[in-house]
Tab-separated table of C-alpha atoms in Angstrom:
chain	number	residue	atom	x	y	z
X	1	MET	CA	117.367	-207.819	-33.328
X	2	SER	CA	117.986	-208.786	-36.767
X	3	ARG	CA	117.335	-206.365	-39.549
X	4	GLY	CA	116.481	-207.145	-42.944
X	5	SER	CA	118.060	-205.813	-46.103
X	6	ARG	CA	115.526	-203.135	-46.751
X	7	VAL	CA	115.739	-201.201	-43.564
X	8	GLY	CA	118.624	-199.191	-42.383
X	9	THR	CA	119.297	-196.702	-39.571
X	10	GLY	CA	119.728	-193.922	-42.105
X	11	ALA	CA	115.975	-194.061	-42.645
X	12	GLY	CA	116.019	-192.899	-46.115
X	13	ALA	CA	119.759	-192.000	-46.232
X	14	ARG	CA	120.544	-191.657	-49.824
X	15	ARG	CA	124.226	-190.697	-49.709
X	16	GLY	CA	127.017	-193.012	-48.637
X	17	ALA	CA	130.189	-193.111	-46.811
X	18	ALA	CA	131.607	-192.357	-50.166
X	19	GLY	CA	128.920	-189.751	-50.721
X	20	ALA	CA	127.807	-189.768	-54.232
X	21	ASP	CA	124.479	-191.114	-55.194
X	22	GLY	CA	125.235	-194.384	-57.062
X	23	HIS	CA	129.053	-193.897	-56.731
X	24	ARG	CA	131.169	-197.053	-56.695
X	25	HIS	CA	134.657	-196.984	-55.304
X	26	GLY	CA	135.838	-200.476	-55.844
X	27	PRO	CA	135.628	-202.954	-58.639
X	28	GLY	CA	132.254	-204.732	-58.534
X	29	ALA	CA	131.355	-202.865	-55.342
X	30	ARG	CA	127.810	-202.122	-54.424
X	31	ARG	CA	126.751	-198.444	-54.356
X	32	CYS	CA	128.745	-196.816	-51.572
X	33	GLY	CA	125.596	-194.741	-50.779
X	34	GLU	CA	123.840	-197.926	-49.849
X	35	MET	CA	126.409	-198.873	-47.211
X	36	VAL	CA	126.391	-195.821	-44.952
X	37	GLU	CA	122.767	-196.154	-43.716
X	38	TYR	CA	123.448	-199.591	-42.354
X	39	LEU	CA	126.785	-199.001	-40.566
X	40	SER	CA	125.573	-198.605	-37.032
X	41	ASP	CA	123.343	-201.694	-37.190
X	42	TYR	CA	126.487	-203.355	-38.756
X	43	LEU	CA	128.618	-202.397	-35.750
X	44	ASP	CA	125.869	-203.259	-33.361
X	45	GLY	CA	125.511	-206.764	-34.680
X	46	ASP	CA	121.909	-206.030	-35.753
X	47	LEU	CA	122.137	-206.896	-39.407
X	48	ASP	CA	121.183	-210.165	-40.980
X	49	ALA	CA	124.029	-212.358	-42.315
X	50	ALA	CA	123.504	-211.687	-46.008
X	51	LEU	CA	123.668	-207.821	-45.601
X	52	ARG	CA	126.498	-208.084	-43.184
X	53	ARG	CA	128.470	-210.194	-45.693
X	54	THR	CA	127.705	-207.647	-48.349
X	55	ILE	CA	129.206	-204.864	-46.263
X	56	ASP	CA	132.310	-207.018	-45.388
X	57	GLU	CA	132.829	-207.660	-49.119
X	58	HIS	CA	132.306	-204.053	-50.098
X	59	GLY	CA	134.748	-202.911	-47.425
X	60	GLY	CA	137.260	-205.224	-48.703
X	61	GLN	CA	137.037	-203.713	-52.247
X	62	CYS	CA	136.499	-200.101	-51.431
X	63	PRO	CA	139.284	-198.205	-49.518
X	64	PRO	CA	137.300	-195.047	-48.756
X	65	CYS	CA	134.299	-197.124	-47.323
X	66	ARG	CA	136.756	-199.241	-45.382
X	67	ALA	CA	138.293	-196.127	-43.913
X	68	PHE	CA	134.919	-194.724	-43.103
X	69	ILE	CA	133.701	-198.023	-41.354
X	70	ARG	CA	137.020	-198.291	-39.329
X	71	THR	CA	136.867	-194.540	-38.169
X	72	LEU	CA	133.087	-194.850	-37.238
X	73	ARG	CA	133.947	-197.945	-35.153
X	74	ALA	CA	136.924	-196.112	-33.540
X	75	THR	CA	134.535	-193.177	-32.819
X	76	VAL	CA	132.004	-195.367	-30.949
X	77	GLU	CA	134.822	-197.161	-29.088
X	78	ALA	CA	136.218	-193.679	-28.039
X	79	VAL	CA	132.816	-192.634	-26.784
X	80	ARG	CA	132.526	-195.837	-24.826
X	81	SER	CA	135.995	-195.387	-23.341
X	82	LEU	CA	135.403	-191.860	-21.900
X	83	PRO	CA	136.147	-191.844	-18.210
X	84	ARG	CA	133.201	-191.980	-15.835
X	85	ARG	CA	133.169	-190.030	-12.560
X	86	ARG	CA	132.949	-192.062	-9.471
X	87	LEU	CA	130.997	-191.158	-6.393
X	88	GLY	CA	132.599	-192.247	-3.200
X	89	ARG	CA	130.711	-193.918	-0.299
X	90	GLY	CA	131.211	-190.842	1.814
X	91	ALA	CA	129.682	-188.709	-0.939
X	92	VAL	CA	126.695	-191.012	-1.202
X	93	ARG	CA	126.144	-190.857	2.591
X	94	SER	CA	126.225	-187.007	2.443
X	95	LEU	CA	123.832	-187.018	-0.468
X	96	VAL	CA	121.334	-189.333	1.359
X	97	VAL	CA	121.546	-187.024	4.422
X	98	ALA	CA	120.911	-183.966	2.267
X	99	LEU	CA	118.118	-185.561	0.389
X	100	ARG	CA	116.402	-186.751	3.616
X	101	LYS	CA	116.546	-183.174	4.877
X	102	ALA	CA	115.192	-181.842	1.600
X	103	SER	CA	112.362	-184.341	1.533
X	104	GLY	CA	110.806	-182.904	4.715
X	105	GLY	CA	110.699	-186.289	6.445
X	106	ARG	CA	109.305	-188.260	3.445
X	107	LEU	CA	112.392	-190.442	3.266
Z	1	MET	CA	141.645	-199.910	-27.327
Z	2	HIS	CA	140.767	-203.154	-29.047
Z	3	ARG	CA	140.044	-202.645	-32.767
Z	4	ARG	CA	138.935	-204.992	-35.410
Z	5	ALA	CA	138.703	-204.686	-39.112
Z	6	SER	CA	135.045	-205.822	-39.035
Z	7	GLY	CA	132.449	-207.450	-36.826
Z	8	ASP	CA	130.473	-206.422	-33.773
Z	9	LEU	CA	131.522	-203.802	-31.394
Z	10	PRO	CA	132.343	-204.983	-27.829
Z	11	PRO	CA	129.817	-204.232	-25.099
Z	12	VAL	CA	129.723	-200.722	-23.533
Z	13	ALA	CA	132.827	-200.666	-21.225
Z	14	ALA	CA	130.953	-198.742	-18.524
Z	15	GLY	CA	129.052	-201.971	-17.943
Z	16	THR	CA	127.980	-201.168	-14.453
Z	17	ARG	CA	124.574	-202.866	-14.732
Z	18	PRO	CA	123.703	-204.972	-11.822
Z	19	PRO	CA	121.605	-208.117	-12.231
Z	20	ALA	CA	117.995	-207.453	-13.128
Z	21	ASP	CA	116.831	-209.367	-9.994
Z	22	ASP	CA	118.684	-206.886	-7.868
Z	23	ASP	CA	116.924	-203.920	-9.450
Z	24	ARG	CA	113.542	-205.809	-8.977
Z	25	ARG	CA	114.232	-206.549	-5.217
Z	26	LEU	CA	115.306	-202.891	-4.691
Z	27	ALA	CA	112.273	-201.606	-6.460
Z	28	LEU	CA	109.935	-203.736	-4.408
Z	29	ALA	CA	111.550	-202.514	-1.186
Z	30	LEU	CA	111.232	-198.962	-2.340
Z	31	ARG	CA	107.573	-199.475	-3.342
Z	32	ASP	CA	106.832	-200.856	-0.019
Z	33	GLY	CA	107.895	-197.540	1.378
Z	34	ARG	CA	110.907	-198.883	3.334
Z	35	PRO	CA	113.059	-195.702	4.081
Z	36	GLU	CA	116.135	-197.958	4.649
Z	37	ALA	CA	116.013	-198.869	0.940
Z	38	PHE	CA	116.861	-195.276	-0.080
Z	39	GLU	CA	120.616	-195.562	0.578
Z	40	PRO	CA	121.264	-198.634	-1.562
Z	41	PHE	CA	119.060	-196.868	-4.239
Z	42	ALA	CA	121.196	-193.847	-4.024
Z	43	GLU	CA	124.398	-195.930	-4.054
Z	44	ARG	CA	123.346	-197.824	-7.152
Z	45	PHE	CA	121.858	-195.065	-9.236
Z	46	GLY	CA	123.564	-191.862	-7.974
Z	47	PRO	CA	126.762	-192.417	-9.746
Z	48	LEU	CA	124.932	-193.426	-13.018
Z	49	ILE	CA	122.794	-190.375	-12.971
Z	50	LEU	CA	125.759	-188.090	-12.198
Z	51	ASN	CA	127.485	-189.279	-15.277
Z	52	PHE	CA	124.453	-189.155	-17.299
Z	53	GLY	CA	123.671	-185.577	-16.150
Z	54	ARG	CA	127.245	-184.518	-16.771
Z	55	ARG	CA	127.160	-185.716	-20.444
Z	56	MET	CA	123.783	-184.128	-20.997
Z	57	CYS	CA	124.303	-180.821	-19.171
Z	58	GLY	CA	128.126	-180.448	-19.396
Z	59	HIS	CA	128.559	-178.997	-16.036
Z	60	ARG	CA	129.171	-180.691	-12.752
Z	61	ASP	CA	126.873	-178.372	-10.728
Z	62	ASP	CA	124.010	-179.087	-13.079
Z	63	ALA	CA	124.811	-182.841	-13.141
Z	64	GLU	CA	124.638	-182.789	-9.247
Z	65	GLU	CA	121.295	-180.998	-9.355
Z	66	VAL	CA	119.983	-183.547	-11.902
Z	67	MET	CA	121.140	-186.429	-9.810
Z	68	GLN	CA	119.562	-185.051	-6.486
Z	69	GLU	CA	116.377	-184.161	-8.237
Z	70	THR	CA	116.170	-187.490	-9.979
Z	71	LEU	CA	116.835	-189.650	-6.900
Z	72	LEU	CA	114.425	-187.700	-4.776
Z	73	LYS	CA	111.561	-187.615	-7.527
Z	74	ALA	CA	112.173	-191.215	-8.608
Z	75	PHE	CA	111.956	-192.417	-4.899
Z	76	LEU	CA	108.870	-190.451	-4.034
Z	77	SER	CA	106.991	-191.477	-7.218
Z	78	LEU	CA	107.917	-195.203	-7.278
Z	79	LYS	CA	104.413	-196.190	-6.367
Z	80	ASP	CA	103.631	-195.399	-10.073
Z	81	LEU	CA	106.099	-197.920	-11.304
Z	82	ARG	CA	104.130	-200.823	-12.533
Z	83	ASP	CA	106.946	-203.168	-13.379
Z	84	PRO	CA	109.620	-203.435	-10.705
Z	85	SER	CA	112.135	-204.856	-13.059
Z	86	ALA	CA	111.968	-201.705	-15.067
Z	87	LEU	CA	113.557	-199.725	-12.272
Z	88	ARG	CA	116.600	-198.666	-14.268
Z	89	ALA	CA	114.647	-197.449	-17.243
Z	90	TRP	CA	112.226	-195.629	-14.836
Z	91	VAL	CA	115.199	-193.789	-13.215
Z	92	TYR	CA	116.757	-192.836	-16.555
Z	93	ARG	CA	113.338	-191.429	-17.611
Z	94	VAL	CA	113.124	-189.263	-14.540
Z	95	ALA	CA	116.730	-188.068	-15.136
Z	96	ALA	CA	116.221	-187.427	-18.865
Z	97	ASN	CA	113.114	-185.166	-18.001
Z	98	ALA	CA	115.246	-183.348	-15.355
Z	99	CYS	CA	117.897	-182.711	-18.002
Z	100	MET	CA	115.419	-181.540	-20.534
Z	101	LYS	CA	113.849	-179.099	-18.060
Z	102	MET	CA	117.143	-177.744	-16.917
Z	103	ARG	CA	118.076	-177.137	-20.552
Z	104	ARG	CA	114.734	-175.329	-21.078
Z	105	ARG	CA	115.890	-173.062	-18.336
Z	106	GLY	CA	118.593	-171.991	-20.697
Z	107	ARG	CA	121.777	-173.209	-19.193
Z	108	HIS	CA	124.697	-174.503	-21.224
Z	109	GLN	CA	122.448	-174.718	-24.258
Z	110	PRO	CA	124.275	-174.847	-27.625
Z	111	MET	CA	122.545	-173.868	-30.776
Z	112	GLU	CA	120.133	-176.503	-31.850
Z	113	ARG	CA	120.235	-177.526	-35.524
Z	114	PRO	CA	119.222	-180.595	-37.333
Z	115	LEU	CA	121.982	-183.154	-38.225
Z	116	SER	CA	122.052	-183.260	-42.090
Z	117	LEU	CA	123.351	-186.422	-43.562
Z	118	ASP	CA	124.859	-184.439	-46.491
Z	119	GLU	CA	127.102	-182.718	-43.832
Z	120	LEU	CA	127.920	-185.973	-41.940
Z	121	VAL	CA	129.350	-187.957	-44.749
Z	122	PRO	CA	132.081	-187.060	-47.064
Z	123	GLN	CA	130.979	-186.086	-50.527
Z	124	PRO	CA	132.752	-186.722	-53.789
Z	125	SER	CA	134.500	-183.900	-55.437
Z	126	GLY	CA	132.922	-182.001	-58.457
Z	127	ASP	CA	134.636	-184.261	-60.965
Z	128	GLY	CA	133.135	-187.311	-59.506
Z	129	ALA	CA	136.313	-188.482	-57.944
Z	130	PRO	CA	135.812	-190.442	-54.697
Z	131	PRO	CA	136.104	-188.377	-51.430
Z	132	GLN	CA	139.348	-188.471	-49.526
Z	133	ILE	CA	138.669	-190.330	-46.172
Z	134	ALA	CA	141.368	-190.438	-43.560
Z	135	ASP	CA	141.805	-193.713	-41.683
Z	136	TRP	CA	142.961	-192.546	-38.282
Z	137	SER	CA	141.512	-195.709	-36.590
Z	138	ASN	CA	144.998	-197.020	-35.898
Z	139	LEU	CA	146.120	-193.885	-34.011
Z	140	PRO	CA	146.498	-194.626	-30.262
Z	141	LEU	CA	143.089	-193.208	-29.314
Z	142	ASP	CA	143.129	-194.766	-25.897
Z	143	ARG	CA	146.310	-192.875	-25.133
Z	144	LEU	CA	144.962	-189.677	-26.749
Z	145	LEU	CA	141.736	-189.956	-24.732
Z	146	ARG	CA	143.848	-189.588	-21.587
Z	147	GLY	CA	144.842	-186.180	-22.900
Z	148	GLU	CA	143.081	-183.339	-24.778
Z	149	LEU	CA	141.129	-185.709	-27.077
Z	150	SER	CA	138.816	-186.558	-24.099
Z	151	ALA	CA	137.759	-182.895	-23.804
Z	152	ALA	CA	137.354	-182.424	-27.462
Z	153	LEU	CA	135.109	-185.450	-27.600
Z	154	GLU	CA	133.068	-184.342	-24.582
Z	155	GLN	CA	132.552	-180.946	-26.246
Z	156	ALA	CA	131.473	-182.661	-29.516
Z	157	ILE	CA	128.918	-184.730	-27.576
Z	158	LEU	CA	127.602	-181.656	-25.900
Z	159	ALA	CA	127.361	-179.862	-29.255
Z	160	LEU	CA	124.858	-182.570	-30.495
Z	161	PRO	CA	121.277	-181.590	-30.580
Z	162	LYS	CA	119.728	-182.754	-27.284
Z	163	GLU	CA	117.307	-185.359	-28.861
Z	164	PHE	CA	120.451	-187.014	-30.439
Z	165	ARG	CA	122.763	-186.480	-27.525
Z	166	VAL	CA	120.377	-188.242	-25.018
Z	167	ILE	CA	120.284	-191.359	-27.244
Z	168	LEU	CA	123.940	-191.487	-27.750
Z	169	VAL	CA	124.506	-191.184	-24.037
Z	170	LEU	CA	121.927	-193.856	-23.097
Z	171	ARG	CA	123.116	-196.361	-25.637
Z	172	ASP	CA	126.903	-195.725	-25.981
Z	173	GLN	CA	127.727	-194.619	-22.475
Z	174	GLU	CA	125.111	-195.998	-20.160
Z	175	GLY	CA	124.764	-199.251	-22.073
Z	176	LEU	CA	120.988	-199.340	-22.493
Z	177	SER	CA	119.703	-201.516	-25.285
Z	178	THR	CA	117.710	-199.919	-28.241
Z	179	ARG	CA	114.478	-201.124	-26.693
Z	180	GLU	CA	115.376	-199.724	-23.150
Z	181	ALA	CA	116.371	-196.438	-24.692
Z	182	ALA	CA	113.006	-196.303	-26.597
Z	183	ASP	CA	111.178	-196.978	-23.388
Z	184	VAL	CA	112.940	-194.295	-21.455
Z	185	LEU	CA	112.220	-191.652	-24.049
Z	186	GLY	CA	108.855	-192.790	-25.160
Z	187	ILE	CA	109.695	-193.135	-28.798
Z	188	SER	CA	110.059	-195.986	-31.313
Z	189	ALA	CA	113.073	-198.312	-31.510
Z	190	THR	CA	113.413	-197.268	-35.197
Z	191	LEU	CA	113.779	-193.586	-34.241
Z	192	VAL	CA	116.293	-194.483	-31.473
Z	193	LYS	CA	118.393	-196.241	-34.212
Z	194	VAL	CA	118.054	-193.473	-36.608
Z	195	ARG	CA	119.147	-190.811	-34.071
Z	196	LEU	CA	121.982	-192.886	-32.670
Z	197	HIS	CA	123.425	-193.409	-36.162
Z	198	ARG	CA	123.437	-189.700	-36.954
Z	199	ALA	CA	124.836	-188.877	-33.581
Z	200	ARG	CA	127.744	-191.368	-34.211
Z	201	LEU	CA	128.217	-189.899	-37.696
Z	202	ALA	CA	128.344	-186.396	-36.285
Z	203	LEU	CA	131.016	-187.500	-33.632
Z	204	ARG	CA	132.946	-189.294	-36.422
Z	205	ARG	CA	133.144	-186.121	-38.383
Z	206	SER	CA	134.249	-184.120	-35.296
Z	207	LEU	CA	136.919	-186.673	-34.555
Z	208	ASP	CA	137.976	-186.694	-38.245
Z	209	ALA	CA	138.417	-182.843	-38.099
Z	210	TYR	CA	140.463	-183.216	-34.953
Z	211	LEU	CA	142.639	-186.201	-35.920
Z	212	ALA	CA	143.030	-186.143	-39.626
Z	213	GLY	CA	145.752	-183.444	-39.367
Z	214	ARG	CA	147.852	-185.466	-37.074
Z	215	PRO	CA	150.885	-187.595	-38.186
Z	216	GLY	CA	149.448	-190.719	-39.533
Z	217	GLY	CA	145.925	-189.183	-40.147
Z	218	ALA	CA	146.711	-187.046	-43.236
Z	219	ALA	CA	149.012	-189.585	-44.689
Z	220	ARG	CA	146.308	-192.263	-44.392
Z	221	ARG	CA	143.734	-189.922	-45.850
Z	222	ARG	CA	145.701	-189.890	-49.134
Z	223	ARG	CA	146.210	-193.571	-49.190
Z	224	ALA	CA	142.620	-194.418	-48.356
Z	225	GLY	CA	141.248	-192.135	-50.994
Z	226	ARG	CA	143.442	-193.452	-53.805
């Protein structure tokens, strides 16, 4: 889904990765506070090209925002990397037997 | 762990999703009341719901209870499933309801409080100087996740308010799309995005507190904030 430049996942977020209303960290940078609400959409590839380019350019000029974007990305990757528990075939069979018993003959 | 300076995230690594046609065939067999379909159903969805329950409840016993209740309830109520291709979302919906009920019974329930954006993003200092933001993204997180960081991150997920946690788990661990997560929870896609974003910001803050003091983290904090 492509998102326009007027809607962000912050849904009214007014403060940015750099925090201050209207604060600019880099020369010529857009307001840092405008960046933060779009960052999940940015990472998920849900932004339109113009807004995406704006964030890329801002990140190139603003070290705090660049650090914020990188660590947010690393956070999501870490969540996705958490190990999953596996359920062996024997455990599934036992589960099926137990559930059949518990269902009172409905399975 | 692959890391890029910008651009899209890779797909959820857990990517255990079978083809949609398989789900549809299985759903039709279950809806026809064929008892032999229960075992493949349990094989496919048991492990998914066990992981989902563990992330939501934080305790193996509760996760197993959620799994059993979900499989049985989903199987017995499949006649109500209108769209057979929506089997996966249907099962997660039953599981999410089971988790919410279990939490209402008061087990493993952290204090619920809203996620304030002011707390989730670094604020500038009083003199207007930019905040100090550590860039710990180049630390070997994949190696750290094999150790204590994994437990710290799991605890941080469990500490999220449940309406944020369930979306983070569905989207970033179970690999559901925004639309699918919205269907599972019966809320709008926009609300899914808003809550997912805040949940991610909250976890970033937790990891920042955990990692910024490590060699590399603090040093990079100073450089990034310069």
